[in-house]
Structures are given as C-alpha cells and as structure tokens.
C-alpha cells in the first residue's frame, strides 16, 4: 500500500511541476510577444499598421504578412521591385528585407534598415504571431 501511495504522490508532484513549468513558459512567451510587439511599434509603427480592418499607411498593412506573396496587399501601390517580386514572405525573406530592403530588392522604396539581428528577430516574431501559417 505504501508503494501505491508514494507512486500517487509522485504522479501528483509531477503533474504540479509540469503545470508550474507550463505557467512559466506561458508567461515567458507572453513577455517575449510583448517585447516583440513593442519592437515592431518602435521600428515599424510609423509607416505600417497590423490591423486587418485598417488600410495602408506610408507602407502596406502588415496584418497576415507571413505566408503572403510579396507585393499583393490590396489597395497599396507597390514599387516594381515588390509588385513583381515572385516570393512569399517568410522569416528568411523578412530578415533580409528588414536588414536592407534596397540590397534585397533593388528598386524598393522602404528606407528603414535594422542592423541588430535581435531587433529583427523580435519584429519577425511579432509578424509571425499575427499571421495564419499555411
């Protein structure tokens, strides 16, 4: 009987520990997403919105960007460099774009550049959180 009780307590402790670890990782994910959103607003929010119901600003609306074909947001007039790009936005393309849009797609009009890979990663993480993955 003792062995059964100890086994039951061990399982209960394991479940409690798992729940505790899950709450920590969920809180960490929430903190990471909040930092990612803050980075997006700081770096990109002047020219871009991410509200699916809003129109474009100086740049296109970035709601649902990850997984979308480049240069296809309705109602935004893209440069020829993006209108005819022929690629889909993913983390790798976004990283190249945010690093230096003109080097990635010569003739593009986005002036913003971000040299810091950690800041780029936060921006990309935020955009991915807003996109439906296909």
mmCIF file with all atom_site columns, C-alpha atoms in Angstrom:
data_model
loop_
_atom_site.group_PDB
_atom_site.id
_atom_site.type_symbol
_atom_site.label_atom_id
_atom_site.label_alt_id
_atom_site.label_comp_id
_atom_site.label_asym_id
_atom_site.label_entity_id
_atom_site.label_seq_id
_atom_site.pdbx_PDB_ins_code
_atom_site.Cartn_x
_atom_site.Cartn_y
_atom_site.Cartn_z
_atom_site.occupancy
_atom_site.B_iso_or_equiv
_atom_site.pdbx_formal_charge
_atom_site.auth_seq_id
_atom_site.auth_comp_id
_atom_site.auth_asym_id
_atom_site.auth_atom_id
_atom_site.pdbx_PDB_model_num
ATOM 1   C CA . UNK A 1 1   ? 0.000  0.000  0.000   1.00 0.00 ? 1   UNK A CA 1
ATOM 2   C CA . UNK A 1 2   ? 2.779  2.392  0.847   1.00 0.00 ? 2   UNK A CA 1
ATOM 3   C CA . UNK A 1 3   ? 4.285  1.933  -2.606  1.00 0.00 ? 3   UNK A CA 1
ATOM 4   C CA . UNK A 1 4   ? 0.961  2.786  -4.239  1.00 0.00 ? 4   UNK A CA 1
ATOM 5   C CA . UNK A 1 5   ? 0.563  5.918  -2.141  1.00 0.00 ? 5   UNK A CA 1
ATOM 6   C CA . UNK A 1 6   ? 4.080  7.086  -2.868  1.00 0.00 ? 6   UNK A CA 1
ATOM 7   C CA . UNK A 1 7   ? 3.540  6.447  -6.566  1.00 0.00 ? 7   UNK A CA 1
ATOM 8   C CA . UNK A 1 8   ? 0.353  8.503  -6.440  1.00 0.00 ? 8   UNK A CA 1
ATOM 9   C CA . UNK A 1 9   ? 2.125  11.346 -4.655  1.00 0.00 ? 9   UNK A CA 1
ATOM 10  C CA . UNK A 1 10  ? 4.954  11.186 -7.170  1.00 0.00 ? 10  UNK A CA 1
ATOM 11  C CA . UNK A 1 11  ? 2.496  11.469 -10.029 1.00 0.00 ? 11  UNK A CA 1
ATOM 12  C CA . UNK A 1 12  ? 0.729  14.375 -8.332  1.00 0.00 ? 12  UNK A CA 1
ATOM 13  C CA . UNK A 1 13  ? 4.044  16.151 -7.797  1.00 0.00 ? 13  UNK A CA 1
ATOM 14  C CA . UNK A 1 14  ? 4.986  15.539 -11.432 1.00 0.00 ? 14  UNK A CA 1
ATOM 15  C CA . UNK A 1 15  ? 1.652  16.984 -12.598 1.00 0.00 ? 15  UNK A CA 1
ATOM 16  C CA . UNK A 1 16  ? 2.089  20.031 -10.345 1.00 0.00 ? 16  UNK A CA 1
ATOM 17  C CA . UNK A 1 17  ? 5.665  20.533 -11.552 1.00 0.00 ? 17  UNK A CA 1
ATOM 18  C CA . UNK A 1 18  ? 4.510  20.255 -15.162 1.00 0.00 ? 18  UNK A CA 1
ATOM 19  C CA . UNK A 1 19  ? 1.760  22.811 -14.586 1.00 0.00 ? 19  UNK A CA 1
ATOM 20  C CA . UNK A 1 20  ? 4.254  25.139 -12.912 1.00 0.00 ? 20  UNK A CA 1
ATOM 21  C CA . UNK A 1 21  ? 6.713  24.815 -15.814 1.00 0.00 ? 21  UNK A CA 1
ATOM 22  C CA . UNK A 1 22  ? 3.908  25.407 -18.315 1.00 0.00 ? 22  UNK A CA 1
ATOM 23  C CA . UNK A 1 23  ? 2.847  28.566 -16.479 1.00 0.00 ? 23  UNK A CA 1
ATOM 24  C CA . UNK A 1 24  ? 6.450  29.803 -16.515 1.00 0.00 ? 24  UNK A CA 1
ATOM 25  C CA . UNK A 1 25  ? 6.848  29.087 -20.238 1.00 0.00 ? 25  UNK A CA 1
ATOM 26  C CA . UNK A 1 26  ? 3.466  30.717 -20.994 1.00 0.00 ? 26  UNK A CA 1
ATOM 27  C CA . UNK A 1 27  ? 4.461  33.813 -19.023 1.00 0.00 ? 27  UNK A CA 1
ATOM 28  C CA . UNK A 1 28  ? 7.821  33.848 -20.837 1.00 0.00 ? 28  UNK A CA 1
ATOM 29  C CA . UNK A 1 29  ? 6.045  33.586 -24.199 1.00 0.00 ? 29  UNK A CA 1
ATOM 30  C CA . UNK A 1 30  ? 3.703  36.444 -23.238 1.00 0.00 ? 30  UNK A CA 1
ATOM 31  C CA . UNK A 1 31  ? 6.692  38.575 -22.180 1.00 0.00 ? 31  UNK A CA 1
ATOM 32  C CA . UNK A 1 32  ? 8.511  37.714 -25.413 1.00 0.00 ? 32  UNK A CA 1
ATOM 33  C CA . UNK A 1 33  ? 5.481  38.619 -27.514 1.00 0.00 ? 33  UNK A CA 1
ATOM 34  C CA . UNK A 1 34  ? 5.033  41.890 -25.623 1.00 0.00 ? 34  UNK A CA 1
ATOM 35  C CA . UNK A 1 35  ? 8.699  42.734 -26.299 1.00 0.00 ? 35  UNK A CA 1
ATOM 36  C CA . UNK A 1 36  ? 8.246  41.764 -29.937 1.00 0.00 ? 36  UNK A CA 1
ATOM 37  C CA . UNK A 1 37  ? 5.158  43.979 -30.272 1.00 0.00 ? 37  UNK A CA 1
ATOM 38  C CA . UNK A 1 38  ? 6.982  46.885 -28.629 1.00 0.00 ? 38  UNK A CA 1
ATOM 39  C CA . UNK A 1 39  ? 9.900  46.440 -31.049 1.00 0.00 ? 39  UNK A CA 1
ATOM 40  C CA . UNK A 1 40  ? 7.505  46.397 -34.014 1.00 0.00 ? 40  UNK A CA 1
ATOM 41  C CA . UNK A 1 41  ? 5.752  49.576 -32.861 1.00 0.00 ? 41  UNK A CA 1
ATOM 42  C CA . UNK A 1 42  ? 9.085  51.324 -32.236 1.00 0.00 ? 42  UNK A CA 1
ATOM 43  C CA . UNK A 1 43  ? 10.708 50.246 -35.503 1.00 0.00 ? 43  UNK A CA 1
ATOM 44  C CA . UNK A 1 44  ? 7.810  49.894 -37.926 1.00 0.00 ? 44  UNK A CA 1
ATOM 45  C CA . UNK A 1 45  ? 4.707  51.501 -36.430 1.00 0.00 ? 45  UNK A CA 1
ATOM 46  C CA . UNK A 1 46  ? 5.181  54.908 -38.028 1.00 0.00 ? 46  UNK A CA 1
ATOM 47  C CA . UNK A 1 47  ? 4.727  53.533 -41.541 1.00 0.00 ? 47  UNK A CA 1
ATOM 48  C CA . UNK A 1 48  ? 2.841  50.259 -41.020 1.00 0.00 ? 48  UNK A CA 1
ATOM 49  C CA . UNK A 1 49  ? -0.297 49.013 -39.266 1.00 0.00 ? 49  UNK A CA 1
ATOM 50  C CA . UNK A 1 50  ? -1.245 45.439 -38.444 1.00 0.00 ? 50  UNK A CA 1
ATOM 51  C CA . UNK A 1 51  ? -4.988 45.855 -38.037 1.00 0.00 ? 51  UNK A CA 1
ATOM 52  C CA . UNK A 1 52  ? -6.732 43.685 -40.666 1.00 0.00 ? 52  UNK A CA 1
ATOM 53  C CA . UNK A 1 53  ? -9.553 46.259 -40.859 1.00 0.00 ? 53  UNK A CA 1
ATOM 54  C CA . UNK A 1 54  ? -7.243 49.226 -41.477 1.00 0.00 ? 54  UNK A CA 1
ATOM 55  C CA . UNK A 1 55  ? -5.887 50.422 -44.770 1.00 0.00 ? 55  UNK A CA 1
ATOM 56  C CA . UNK A 1 56  ? -2.242 51.050 -45.554 1.00 0.00 ? 56  UNK A CA 1
ATOM 57  C CA . UNK A 1 57  ? -0.156 53.948 -44.256 1.00 0.00 ? 57  UNK A CA 1
ATOM 58  C CA . UNK A 1 58  ? 3.068  55.061 -45.945 1.00 0.00 ? 58  UNK A CA 1
ATOM 59  C CA . UNK A 1 59  ? 3.757  51.321 -46.171 1.00 0.00 ? 59  UNK A CA 1
ATOM 60  C CA . UNK A 1 60  ? 1.323  48.449 -46.643 1.00 0.00 ? 60  UNK A CA 1
ATOM 61  C CA . UNK A 1 61  ? -0.728 46.939 -43.837 1.00 0.00 ? 61  UNK A CA 1
ATOM 62  C CA . UNK A 1 62  ? 1.299  44.046 -42.430 1.00 0.00 ? 62  UNK A CA 1
ATOM 63  C CA . UNK A 1 63  ? -1.584 42.056 -40.931 1.00 0.00 ? 63  UNK A CA 1
ATOM 64  C CA . UNK A 1 64  ? -1.226 38.470 -42.124 1.00 0.00 ? 64  UNK A CA 1
ATOM 65  C CA . UNK A 1 65  ? 2.074  39.223 -43.841 1.00 0.00 ? 65  UNK A CA 1
ATOM 66  C CA . UNK A 1 66  ? 3.906  35.958 -43.144 1.00 0.00 ? 66  UNK A CA 1
ATOM 67  C CA . UNK A 1 67  ? 2.806  33.482 -45.784 1.00 0.00 ? 67  UNK A CA 1
ATOM 68  C CA . UNK A 1 68  ? 1.541  36.196 -48.147 1.00 0.00 ? 68  UNK A CA 1
ATOM 69  C CA . UNK A 1 69  ? 3.004  36.747 -51.588 1.00 0.00 ? 69  UNK A CA 1
ATOM 70  C CA . UNK A 1 70  ? 5.125  39.900 -51.673 1.00 0.00 ? 70  UNK A CA 1
ATOM 71  C CA . UNK A 1 71  ? 3.568  42.959 -53.282 1.00 0.00 ? 71  UNK A CA 1
ATOM 72  C CA . UNK A 1 72  ? -0.032 41.776 -53.062 1.00 0.00 ? 72  UNK A CA 1
ATOM 73  C CA . UNK A 1 73  ? -1.716 43.715 -50.243 1.00 0.00 ? 73  UNK A CA 1
ATOM 74  C CA . UNK A 1 74  ? -4.886 45.178 -51.814 1.00 0.00 ? 74  UNK A CA 1
ATOM 75  C CA . UNK A 1 75  ? -5.029 48.937 -52.164 1.00 0.00 ? 75  UNK A CA 1
ATOM 76  C CA . UNK A 1 76  ? -1.311 49.604 -51.781 1.00 0.00 ? 76  UNK A CA 1
ATOM 77  C CA . UNK A 1 77  ? 0.776  50.849 -54.734 1.00 0.00 ? 77  UNK A CA 1
ATOM 78  C CA . UNK A 1 78  ? 3.991  48.825 -54.630 1.00 0.00 ? 78  UNK A CA 1
ATOM 79  C CA . UNK A 1 79  ? 7.261  49.620 -56.340 1.00 0.00 ? 79  UNK A CA 1
ATOM 80  C CA . UNK A 1 80  ? 8.002  47.388 -59.336 1.00 0.00 ? 80  UNK A CA 1
ATOM 81  C CA . UNK A 1 81  ? 10.648 45.702 -57.164 1.00 0.00 ? 81  UNK A CA 1
ATOM 82  C CA . UNK A 1 82  ? 7.904  44.260 -54.949 1.00 0.00 ? 82  UNK A CA 1
ATOM 83  C CA . UNK A 1 83  ? 4.939  44.180 -57.310 1.00 0.00 ? 83  UNK A CA 1
ATOM 84  C CA . UNK A 1 84  ? 6.828  41.642 -59.423 1.00 0.00 ? 84  UNK A CA 1
ATOM 85  C CA . UNK A 1 85  ? 8.860  40.023 -56.645 1.00 0.00 ? 85  UNK A CA 1
ATOM 86  C CA . UNK A 1 86  ? 7.591  36.462 -57.019 1.00 0.00 ? 86  UNK A CA 1
ATOM 87  C CA . UNK A 1 87  ? 8.278  35.302 -53.457 1.00 0.00 ? 87  UNK A CA 1
ATOM 88  C CA . UNK A 1 88  ? 6.323  34.726 -50.275 1.00 0.00 ? 88  UNK A CA 1
ATOM 89  C CA . UNK A 1 89  ? 7.118  36.488 -47.024 1.00 0.00 ? 89  UNK A CA 1
ATOM 90  C CA . UNK A 1 90  ? 8.772  34.134 -44.554 1.00 0.00 ? 90  UNK A CA 1
ATOM 91  C CA . UNK A 1 91  ? 11.248 34.657 -41.729 1.00 0.00 ? 91  UNK A CA 1
ATOM 92  C CA . UNK A 1 92  ? 14.282 34.479 -44.020 1.00 0.00 ? 92  UNK A CA 1
ATOM 93  C CA . UNK A 1 93  ? 12.909 36.971 -46.569 1.00 0.00 ? 93  UNK A CA 1
ATOM 94  C CA . UNK A 1 94  ? 11.749 39.309 -43.809 1.00 0.00 ? 94  UNK A CA 1
ATOM 95  C CA . UNK A 1 95  ? 15.169 39.216 -42.193 1.00 0.00 ? 95  UNK A CA 1
ATOM 96  C CA . UNK A 1 96  ? 16.843 40.173 -45.480 1.00 0.00 ? 96  UNK A CA 1
ATOM 97  C CA . UNK A 1 97  ? 14.203 42.856 -46.119 1.00 0.00 ? 97  UNK A CA 1
ATOM 98  C CA . UNK A 1 98  ? 14.466 44.477 -42.697 1.00 0.00 ? 98  UNK A CA 1
ATOM 99  C CA . UNK A 1 99  ? 18.266 44.349 -42.816 1.00 0.00 ? 99  UNK A CA 1
ATOM 100 C CA . UNK A 1 100 ? 18.406 46.305 -46.083 1.00 0.00 ? 100 UNK A CA 1
ATOM 101 C CA . UNK A 1 101 ? 15.389 46.365 -48.385 1.00 0.00 ? 101 UNK A CA 1
ATOM 102 C CA . UNK A 1 102 ? 17.265 48.028 -51.258 1.00 0.00 ? 102 UNK A CA 1
ATOM 103 C CA . UNK A 1 103 ? 20.024 45.406 -51.219 1.00 0.00 ? 103 UNK A CA 1
ATOM 104 C CA . UNK A 1 104 ? 17.455 42.587 -51.033 1.00 0.00 ? 104 UNK A CA 1
ATOM 105 C CA . UNK A 1 105 ? 15.141 44.002 -53.724 1.00 0.00 ? 105 UNK A CA 1
ATOM 106 C CA . UNK A 1 106 ? 16.873 46.771 -55.695 1.00 0.00 ? 106 UNK A CA 1
ATOM 107 C CA . UNK A 1 107 ? 14.386 49.487 -56.596 1.00 0.00 ? 107 UNK A CA 1
ATOM 108 C CA . UNK A 1 108 ? 12.287 49.030 -53.456 1.00 0.00 ? 108 UNK A CA 1
ATOM 109 C CA . UNK A 1 109 ? 11.249 52.160 -51.611 1.00 0.00 ? 109 UNK A CA 1
ATOM 110 C CA . UNK A 1 110 ? 11.408 51.191 -47.930 1.00 0.00 ? 110 UNK A CA 1
ATOM 111 C CA . UNK A 1 111 ? 14.085 53.358 -46.284 1.00 0.00 ? 111 UNK A CA 1
ATOM 112 C CA . UNK A 1 112 ? 14.171 51.602 -42.884 1.00 0.00 ? 112 UNK A CA 1
ATOM 113 C CA . UNK A 1 113 ? 17.150 49.354 -42.056 1.00 0.00 ? 113 UNK A CA 1
ATOM 114 C CA . UNK A 1 114 ? 17.784 47.367 -38.910 1.00 0.00 ? 114 UNK A CA 1
ATOM 115 C CA . UNK A 1 115 ? 21.330 46.098 -38.342 1.00 0.00 ? 115 UNK A CA 1
ATOM 116 C CA . UNK A 1 116 ? 20.595 44.465 -34.965 1.00 0.00 ? 116 UNK A CA 1
ATOM 117 C CA . UNK A 1 117 ? 19.651 40.784 -35.501 1.00 0.00 ? 117 UNK A CA 1
ATOM 118 C CA . UNK A 1 118 ? 17.872 40.588 -32.114 1.00 0.00 ? 118 UNK A CA 1
ATOM 119 C CA . UNK A 1 119 ? 15.600 43.505 -33.020 1.00 0.00 ? 119 UNK A CA 1
ATOM 120 C CA . UNK A 1 120 ? 14.892 41.985 -36.434 1.00 0.00 ? 120 UNK A CA 1
ATOM 121 C CA . UNK A 1 121 ? 14.055 38.663 -34.777 1.00 0.00 ? 121 UNK A CA 1
ATOM 122 C CA . UNK A 1 122 ? 11.567 40.369 -32.443 1.00 0.00 ? 122 UNK A CA 1
ATOM 123 C CA . UNK A 1 123 ? 9.878  42.166 -35.345 1.00 0.00 ? 123 UNK A CA 1
ATOM 124 C CA . UNK A 1 124 ? 9.628  38.932 -37.310 1.00 0.00 ? 124 UNK A CA 1
ATOM 125 C CA . UNK A 1 125 ? 8.296  37.016 -34.277 1.00 0.00 ? 125 UNK A CA 1
ATOM 126 C CA . UNK A 1 126 ? 5.575  39.618 -33.854 1.00 0.00 ? 126 UNK A CA 1
ATOM 127 C CA . UNK A 1 127 ? 4.600  39.492 -37.531 1.00 0.00 ? 127 UNK A CA 1
ATOM 128 C CA . UNK A 1 128 ? 4.527  35.695 -37.389 1.00 0.00 ? 128 UNK A CA 1
ATOM 129 C CA . UNK A 1 129 ? 2.217  35.852 -34.356 1.00 0.00 ? 129 UNK A CA 1
ATOM 130 C CA . UNK A 1 130 ? -0.288 37.842 -36.444 1.00 0.00 ? 130 UNK A CA 1
ATOM 131 C CA . UNK A 1 131 ? -0.214 35.586 -39.478 1.00 0.00 ? 131 UNK A CA 1
ATOM 132 C CA . UNK A 1 132 ? -2.080 32.430 -40.323 1.00 0.00 ? 132 UNK A CA 1
ATOM 133 C CA . UNK A 1 133 ? 0.518  29.850 -41.244 1.00 0.00 ? 133 UNK A CA 1
ATOM 134 C CA . UNK A 1 134 ? -0.261 27.797 -44.336 1.00 0.00 ? 134 UNK A CA 1
#
